[in-house]
CSV table of C-alpha atoms and ligand atoms in Angstrom, one decimal:
chain,number,residue,atom,x,y,z
K,167,UNK,CA,244.1,71.7,166.2
K,168,UNK,CA,241.2,74.2,166.5
K,169,UNK,CA,241.0,74.7,162.8
K,170,UNK,CA,241.0,71.0,162.2
K,171,UNK,CA,238.1,70.6,164.6
K,172,UNK,CA,236.2,73.3,162.9
K,173,UNK,CA,236.7,71.7,159.6
K,174,UNK,CA,235.5,68.4,160.9
K,175,UNK,CA,232.6,70.0,162.5
K,176,UNK,CA,231.8,71.8,159.3
K,177,UNK,CA,232.0,68.5,157.4
K,178,UNK,CA,229.7,66.9,160.0
K,179,UNK,CA,227.1,69.6,159.6
K,180,UNK,CA,227.2,69.3,155.8
K,181,UNK,CA,226.7,65.5,155.9
K,182,UNK,CA,224.1,65.9,158.6
K,183,UNK,CA,222.2,68.4,156.5
K,184,UNK,CA,222.1,66.1,153.5
K,185,UNK,CA,221.1,63.1,155.6
K,186,UNK,CA,218.5,65.1,157.5
K,187,UNK,CA,217.0,66.0,154.1
K,188,UNK,CA,216.8,62.3,153.4
K,189,UNK,CA,215.4,61.5,156.8
K,190,UNK,CA,218.5,59.5,157.6
K,191,UNK,CA,220.2,61.6,160.2
K,192,UNK,CA,220.2,59.0,162.9
K,193,UNK,CA,223.7,57.6,162.8
K,194,UNK,CA,226.3,60.2,162.3
K,195,UNK,CA,229.9,59.5,162.0
K,196,UNK,CA,232.6,60.9,159.9
K,197,UNK,CA,231.6,59.5,156.6
K,198,UNK,CA,233.6,59.4,153.5
K,199,UNK,CA,232.0,60.1,150.1
K,200,UNK,CA,232.1,56.4,149.3
K,201,UNK,CA,230.2,55.5,152.5
K,202,UNK,CA,227.8,58.2,151.7
K,203,UNK,CA,227.3,56.7,148.3
K,204,UNK,CA,226.8,53.2,149.9
K,205,UNK,CA,224.1,54.7,152.2
K,206,UNK,CA,222.4,56.4,149.3
K,207,UNK,CA,222.5,53.2,147.2
K,208,UNK,CA,220.8,51.3,150.0
K,209,UNK,CA,218.2,54.0,150.5
K,210,UNK,CA,217.3,54.0,146.8
K,211,UNK,CA,217.8,50.3,146.2
K,212,UNK,CA,220.5,51.0,143.6
K,213,UNK,CA,222.5,48.0,142.4
K,214,UNK,CA,225.4,48.3,140.0
K,215,UNK,CA,226.5,45.4,137.7
K,216,UNK,CA,230.2,45.5,138.7
K,217,UNK,CA,232.9,47.4,140.5
K,218,UNK,CA,233.8,49.4,137.4
K,219,UNK,CA,230.3,50.8,137.1
K,220,UNK,CA,230.2,51.4,140.8
K,221,UNK,CA,233.4,53.5,140.6
K,222,UNK,CA,232.0,55.5,137.7
K,223,UNK,CA,228.7,56.1,139.6
K,224,UNK,CA,230.6,57.1,142.7
K,225,UNK,CA,232.5,59.7,140.7
K,226,UNK,CA,229.3,61.2,139.3
K,227,UNK,CA,227.7,61.1,142.8
K,228,UNK,CA,230.7,63.0,144.3
K,229,UNK,CA,230.5,65.6,141.6
K,230,UNK,CA,226.8,66.1,142.2
K,231,UNK,CA,227.2,66.3,146.0
K,232,UNK,CA,229.9,68.9,145.5
K,233,UNK,CA,227.7,70.9,143.1
K,234,UNK,CA,224.8,70.8,145.5
K,235,UNK,CA,227.0,71.8,148.5
K,236,UNK,CA,228.6,74.7,146.7
K,237,UNK,CA,225.2,75.8,145.4
K,238,UNK,CA,223.6,75.7,148.9
K,239,UNK,CA,226.6,77.4,150.5
K,240,UNK,CA,227.0,80.0,147.7
K,241,UNK,CA,225.3,83.2,146.9
K,242,UNK,CA,221.9,83.5,148.6
K,243,UNK,CA,219.2,82.0,146.4
K,244,UNK,CA,215.5,81.7,147.2
K,245,UNK,CA,215.7,77.9,146.7
K,246,UNK,CA,217.7,74.9,147.9
K,247,UNK,CA,219.0,71.8,146.3
K,248,UNK,CA,219.4,68.4,147.8
K,249,UNK,CA,220.7,64.9,147.1
K,250,UNK,CA,217.8,62.9,145.6
K,251,UNK,CA,217.4,59.6,143.8
K,252,UNK,CA,219.0,61.2,140.7
K,253,UNK,CA,222.3,61.8,142.4
K,254,UNK,CA,224.3,59.2,140.5
K,255,UNK,CA,223.2,60.5,137.1
K,256,UNK,CA,225.0,63.1,135.0
K,257,UNK,CA,222.8,65.9,133.9
K,258,UNK,CA,222.9,64.6,130.3
K,259,UNK,CA,221.8,61.1,131.4
K,260,UNK,CA,219.1,62.6,133.5
K,261,UNK,CA,217.7,64.8,130.7
K,262,UNK,CA,217.8,61.9,128.2
K,263,UNK,CA,215.9,59.6,130.4
K,264,UNK,CA,213.2,61.9,131.9
K,265,UNK,CA,212.5,64.8,129.6
K,266,UNK,CA,210.4,64.0,126.6
K,267,UNK,CA,208.8,67.1,125.4
K,268,UNK,CA,209.4,67.2,121.7
K,269,UNK,CA,210.1,70.9,121.2
K,270,UNK,CA,212.5,70.3,118.4
K,271,UNK,CA,209.7,69.0,116.2
K,272,UNK,CA,207.1,71.5,117.3
K,273,UNK,CA,205.0,72.9,114.6
K,274,UNK,CA,203.9,76.6,114.8
K,275,UNK,CA,201.3,77.3,117.4
K,276,UNK,CA,197.9,76.9,116.0
K,277,UNK,CA,195.5,79.7,116.7
K,278,UNK,CA,192.7,78.4,118.9
K,279,UNK,CA,190.1,80.4,120.8
K,280,UNK,CA,191.1,81.4,124.3
K,281,UNK,CA,188.1,81.1,126.5
K,282,UNK,CA,189.7,83.1,129.3
K,283,UNK,CA,190.7,86.1,127.3
K,284,UNK,CA,188.3,88.4,128.9
K,285,UNK,CA,188.8,87.2,132.5
K,286,UNK,CA,189.4,90.4,134.6
K,287,UNK,CA,189.3,89.3,138.2
K,288,UNK,CA,191.4,86.3,139.4
K,289,UNK,CA,192.0,85.2,143.0
K,290,UNK,CA,195.4,86.4,144.4
K,291,UNK,CA,196.4,82.8,145.1
K,292,UNK,CA,195.2,79.5,143.7
K,293,UNK,CA,196.1,75.9,144.7
K,294,UNK,CA,194.0,73.4,142.8
K,295,UNK,CA,195.0,70.7,145.3
K,296,UNK,CA,192.9,72.4,147.9
K,297,UNK,CA,189.9,72.3,145.6
K,298,UNK,CA,190.4,68.6,145.2
K,299,UNK,CA,191.3,68.8,141.5
K,300,UNK,CA,194.8,67.3,141.7
K,301,UNK,CA,195.7,63.6,142.0
K,302,UNK,CA,198.7,62.5,144.1
K,303,UNK,CA,202.2,62.9,142.6
K,304,UNK,CA,203.1,60.2,140.0
K,305,UNK,CA,206.4,58.9,138.8
K,306,UNK,CA,207.2,58.5,135.1
K,307,UNK,CA,210.4,56.6,135.8
K,308,UNK,CA,213.0,56.2,133.1
K,309,UNK,CA,210.5,56.9,130.3
K,310,UNK,CA,210.3,60.2,128.4
K,311,UNK,CA,206.6,60.5,128.5
K,312,UNK,CA,206.3,63.6,130.7
K,313,UNK,CA,203.9,64.8,128.0
K,314,UNK,CA,201.4,62.1,128.9
K,315,UNK,CA,201.6,62.9,132.6
K,316,UNK,CA,201.2,66.6,131.9
K,317,UNK,CA,198.1,66.1,129.7
K,318,UNK,CA,196.6,63.6,132.1
K,319,UNK,CA,197.0,65.9,135.1
K,320,UNK,CA,195.2,68.7,133.2
K,321,UNK,CA,192.5,66.3,132.1
K,322,UNK,CA,192.1,65.0,135.7
K,323,UNK,CA,191.7,68.7,136.7
K,324,UNK,CA,189.0,69.6,134.2
K,325,UNK,CA,187.1,66.3,134.9
K,326,UNK,CA,187.0,67.1,138.6
K,327,UNK,CA,185.8,70.6,137.9
K,328,UNK,CA,183.0,69.5,135.7
K,329,UNK,CA,181.9,66.3,137.4
K,330,UNK,CA,183.0,66.8,141.0
K,331,UNK,CA,184.9,63.5,140.8
K,332,UNK,CA,188.7,63.2,141.1
K,333,UNK,CA,189.7,60.2,139.1
K,334,UNK,CA,193.3,59.1,138.5
K,335,UNK,CA,193.6,58.6,134.7
K,336,UNK,CA,195.9,56.5,132.6
K,337,UNK,CA,199.2,57.7,131.2
K,338,UNK,CA,199.9,54.3,129.8
K,339,UNK,CA,196.9,54.4,127.5
K,340,UNK,CA,198.5,57.5,125.9
K,341,UNK,CA,202.0,55.9,125.8
K,342,UNK,CA,200.7,52.7,124.1
K,343,UNK,CA,197.7,53.9,122.1
K,344,UNK,CA,198.4,57.5,121.1
K,345,UNK,CA,200.6,57.5,118.1
K,346,UNK,CA,199.0,60.5,116.6
K,347,UNK,CA,201.0,63.7,115.8
K,348,UNK,CA,204.3,63.8,117.5
K,349,UNK,CA,203.5,61.4,120.3
K,350,UNK,CA,205.9,58.5,120.5
K,351,UNK,CA,205.5,57.0,124.0
K,352,UNK,CA,208.7,57.0,126.0
K,353,UNK,CA,210.5,58.8,123.2
K,354,UNK,CA,208.5,61.9,123.7
K,355,UNK,CA,205.4,63.7,122.7
K,356,UNK,CA,203.3,66.8,122.9
K,357,UNK,CA,200.5,67.6,125.3
K,358,UNK,CA,198.3,69.1,122.5
K,359,UNK,CA,198.5,65.9,120.5
K,360,UNK,CA,197.6,63.9,123.7
K,361,UNK,CA,194.5,66.1,124.1
K,362,UNK,CA,193.7,65.4,120.4
K,363,UNK,CA,193.9,61.7,121.0
K,364,UNK,CA,191.7,61.9,124.1
K,365,UNK,CA,189.1,63.9,122.2
K,366,UNK,CA,189.1,61.6,119.2
K,367,UNK,CA,189.2,58.4,121.3
K,368,UNK,CA,186.2,59.9,123.0
K,369,UNK,CA,187.8,59.6,126.4
K,370,UNK,CA,190.5,58.2,128.6
K,371,UNK,CA,190.4,55.2,131.0
K,372,UNK,CA,191.5,55.1,134.6
K,373,UNK,CA,195.0,54.5,136.0
K,374,UNK,CA,193.6,51.4,137.8
K,375,UNK,CA,192.2,49.9,134.6
K,376,UNK,CA,195.3,50.7,132.5
K,377,UNK,CA,198.2,51.0,134.9
K,378,UNK,CA,201.5,52.6,134.3
K,379,UNK,CA,204.4,50.3,133.3
K,380,UNK,CA,207.0,52.9,132.3
K,381,UNK,CA,207.7,51.2,129.0
K,382,UNK,CA,206.3,51.4,125.4
K,383,UNK,CA,203.7,48.7,125.0
K,384,UNK,CA,201.1,47.5,122.6
K,385,UNK,CA,197.8,49.3,122.8
K,386,UNK,CA,195.2,47.4,124.7
K,387,UNK,CA,192.2,48.5,122.7
K,388,UNK,CA,189.7,46.8,125.0
K,389,UNK,CA,190.9,48.8,127.9
K,390,UNK,CA,191.2,52.0,125.9
K,391,UNK,CA,187.5,52.0,125.0
K,392,UNK,CA,186.5,51.8,128.7
K,393,UNK,CA,186.3,55.6,129.2
K,394,UNK,CA,186.3,57.3,132.5
K,395,UNK,CA,186.8,60.9,131.4
K,396,UNK,CA,186.0,62.8,128.3
K,397,UNK,CA,187.1,66.2,126.9
K,398,UNK,CA,185.7,68.3,124.0
K,399,UNK,CA,189.0,69.6,122.8
K,400,UNK,CA,191.7,71.9,123.9
K,401,UNK,CA,192.8,75.5,123.6
K,402,UNK,CA,196.3,77.0,123.6
K,403,UNK,CA,197.1,79.9,126.0
K,404,UNK,CA,198.3,82.8,123.9
K,405,UNK,CA,202.1,82.5,123.9
K,406,UNK,CA,204.5,84.6,125.9
K,407,UNK,CA,202.0,86.1,128.3
K,408,UNK,CA,202.2,85.3,131.9
K,409,UNK,CA,199.0,87.4,132.3
K,410,UNK,CA,197.1,85.1,129.9
K,411,UNK,CA,198.6,82.0,131.7
K,412,UNK,CA,197.4,83.4,135.0
K,413,UNK,CA,193.8,83.8,133.7
K,414,UNK,CA,193.9,80.2,132.6
K,415,UNK,CA,195.5,78.7,135.8
K,416,UNK,CA,193.0,80.7,137.9
K,417,UNK,CA,190.3,78.6,136.2
K,418,UNK,CA,191.8,75.1,135.8
K,419,UNK,CA,195.1,73.2,135.9
K,420,UNK,CA,197.1,73.9,132.8
K,421,UNK,CA,199.7,71.9,130.9
K,422,UNK,CA,202.9,73.8,130.5
K,423,UNK,CA,206.2,73.1,128.7
K,424,UNK,CA,209.4,74.2,130.4
K,425,UNK,CA,213.2,74.0,130.0
K,426,UNK,CA,214.1,71.6,132.8
K,427,UNK,CA,217.6,70.9,131.5
K,428,UNK,CA,219.8,72.3,134.3
K,429,UNK,CA,221.5,70.5,137.2
K,430,UNK,CA,219.7,73.0,139.5
K,431,UNK,CA,216.4,71.7,138.3
K,432,UNK,CA,217.6,68.0,138.6
K,433,UNK,CA,218.3,68.6,142.3
K,434,UNK,CA,215.7,71.2,143.2
K,435,UNK,CA,214.5,70.6,146.7
K,436,UNK,CA,212.5,73.6,148.1
K,437,UNK,CA,211.8,77.3,147.8
K,438,UNK,CA,211.1,79.4,144.7
K,439,UNK,CA,213.1,78.2,141.7
K,440,UNK,CA,214.6,81.2,139.9
K,441,UNK,CA,216.8,79.5,137.3
K,442,UNK,CA,219.3,79.4,135.7
K,443,UNK,CA,217.4,78.0,132.9
K,444,UNK,CA,216.9,78.7,129.2
K,445,UNK,CA,213.8,78.5,127.0
K,446,UNK,CA,214.6,75.3,125.1
K,447,UNK,CA,211.4,73.5,126.1
K,448,UNK,CA,212.1,69.9,126.9
K,449,UNK,CA,209.7,68.9,129.7
K,450,UNK,CA,206.0,68.8,130.2
K,451,UNK,CA,204.5,69.5,133.6
K,452,UNK,CA,201.3,71.0,134.9
K,453,UNK,CA,200.6,74.4,136.5
K,454,UNK,CA,198.2,73.7,139.3
K,455,UNK,CA,198.2,77.1,141.0
K,456,UNK,CA,200.1,80.3,141.8
K,457,UNK,CA,200.8,82.5,144.8
K,458,UNK,CA,203.5,84.7,146.4
K,459,UNK,CA,205.8,84.0,149.3
K,460,UNK,CA,205.7,86.2,152.5
K,461,UNK,CA,208.5,88.3,151.0
K,462,UNK,CA,206.5,88.9,147.9
K,463,UNK,CA,208.2,86.6,145.4
K,464,UNK,CA,205.5,85.5,143.0
K,465,UNK,CA,205.5,81.8,141.9
K,466,UNK,CA,203.7,79.3,139.8
K,467,UNK,CA,202.8,76.1,141.6
K,468,UNK,CA,203.9,73.2,139.3
K,469,UNK,CA,203.1,69.5,139.5
K,470,UNK,CA,206.0,67.3,138.2
K,471,UNK,CA,206.0,63.6,137.5
K,472,UNK,CA,209.3,62.5,139.1
K,473,UNK,CA,207.9,61.0,142.3
K,474,UNK,CA,207.6,62.6,145.8
K,475,UNK,CA,211.4,62.4,146.5
K,476,UNK,CA,212.0,65.3,144.1
K,477,UNK,CA,211.3,68.9,145.0
K,478,UNK,CA,208.6,69.8,147.6
K,479,UNK,CA,207.0,66.4,147.8
K,480,UNK,CA,207.0,66.3,144.0
K,481,UNK,CA,206.0,69.9,143.4
K,482,UNK,CA,208.1,73.0,142.5
K,483,UNK,CA,207.5,76.7,142.9
K,484,UNK,CA,208.8,78.5,139.8
K,485,UNK,CA,209.2,82.3,139.8
K,486,UNK,CA,206.3,84.1,138.2
K,487,UNK,CA,206.1,87.5,136.4
K,488,UNK,CA,209.7,87.6,135.4
K,489,UNK,CA,211.2,90.2,133.0
K,490,UNK,CA,211.0,88.1,129.8
K,491,UNK,CA,207.7,87.5,128.2
K,492,UNK,CA,208.5,83.7,127.8
K,493,UNK,CA,208.4,83.3,131.6
K,494,UNK,CA,210.9,81.5,133.7
K,495,UNK,CA,212.3,78.5,131.8
K,496,UNK,CA,209.8,79.3,129.0
K,497,UNK,CA,206.7,78.4,131.1
K,498,UNK,CA,204.5,80.8,129.2
K,499,UNK,CA,205.6,79.7,125.7
K,500,UNK,CA,203.4,76.6,125.1
K,501,UNK,CA,200.7,76.3,127.6
K,502,UNK,CA,197.4,74.5,126.8
K,503,UNK,CA,194.4,73.0,128.5
K,504,UNK,CA,191.6,70.6,127.7
K,505,UNK,CA,188.0,71.9,127.4
K,506,UNK,CA,185.0,70.2,128.8
O,167,NAG,C1,186.0,88.9,124.7
O,167,NAG,O1,185.4,90.1,124.5
O,167,NAG,C2,185.4,90.5,123.1
O,167,NAG,C3,184.8,91.9,123.0
O,167,NAG,O2,183.7,92.1,123.8
O,167,NAG,C4,184.4,89.5,122.4
O,167,NAG,O3,184.4,89.8,121.0
O,167,NAG,C5,185.0,88.1,122.6
O,167,NAG,O4,184.1,87.2,122.0
O,167,NAG,C6,185.2,87.8,124.0
O,167,NAG,N1,185.8,86.5,124.1
O,167,NAG,C7,185.3,85.5,124.8
O,167,NAG,C8,186.1,84.2,124.8
O,167,NAG,O5,184.3,85.5,125.4
């Protein structure tokens, strides 16, 4: 009897911890996986077309819950996972719909000047949000245009630093109008090509003027000539040097490409992410600062574009100064920033 009660209690704690993460911990009873799935569907407004699809999604949901549980209860890691709005997607489905950095078609890195090459002193921590250079977290939805969100966040940053004005800029303009280079809207693109577009278009309009739809659309040329921010060009951070990346991020928000392909990344919830991940770059995000935890773990502060329900209110801390020159998940491989 005692062991059965312990087991139930354990199950109750597990469910409570998941629900507490979701702010749903009010009514607690012994909940089966399918009831948990129902709750989750209601919370995220998920509707399935029929019972067959629902059963398939429940199976994936269950596998994800079990993965998250065993991760959180397994060997001590400096970060935690939690159920989020992506809990009924397999990792393959998730990657296909969200990650749109076209690393497979990447040309060799051009050699650009690096204006921060001689920077010697940088602050020990940086958080560009505190300097007013970061707009609220956005959500790309089921469109692989992370590259646009990454380039826009870096452009919003340099614009605030040079003009003092924080203006939310348009990703949709890039999705619809920027067909230069490798950029193909929801099918993926590159931040450097987006910077080229913004430069040659002589600016980018505001989010308000050209709002996000999450779908490929026809370029609204009238809106796209109504510029709110301008850049002179862009520079690449010398590859495979976290030191060089630090010099850049100390001075402005920087677009970075990462390998965000793992299930741990899909369900990251808090703490310093330490992998596992490879270096097959498939996602564009923005490094908006850096620091170290009280126990000395150094991290990059990274803005993602998956809404505030993912990670730490939409942000992730990724381990910094790792052994390999590429950086964790390849973060130091293809970083770049717009110039004013
Ligand atoms: C960095 O210093 C070197 C040597 O003084 C100089 O040639 C180079 O132009 C400097 N780079 C920048 C970006 O100022």
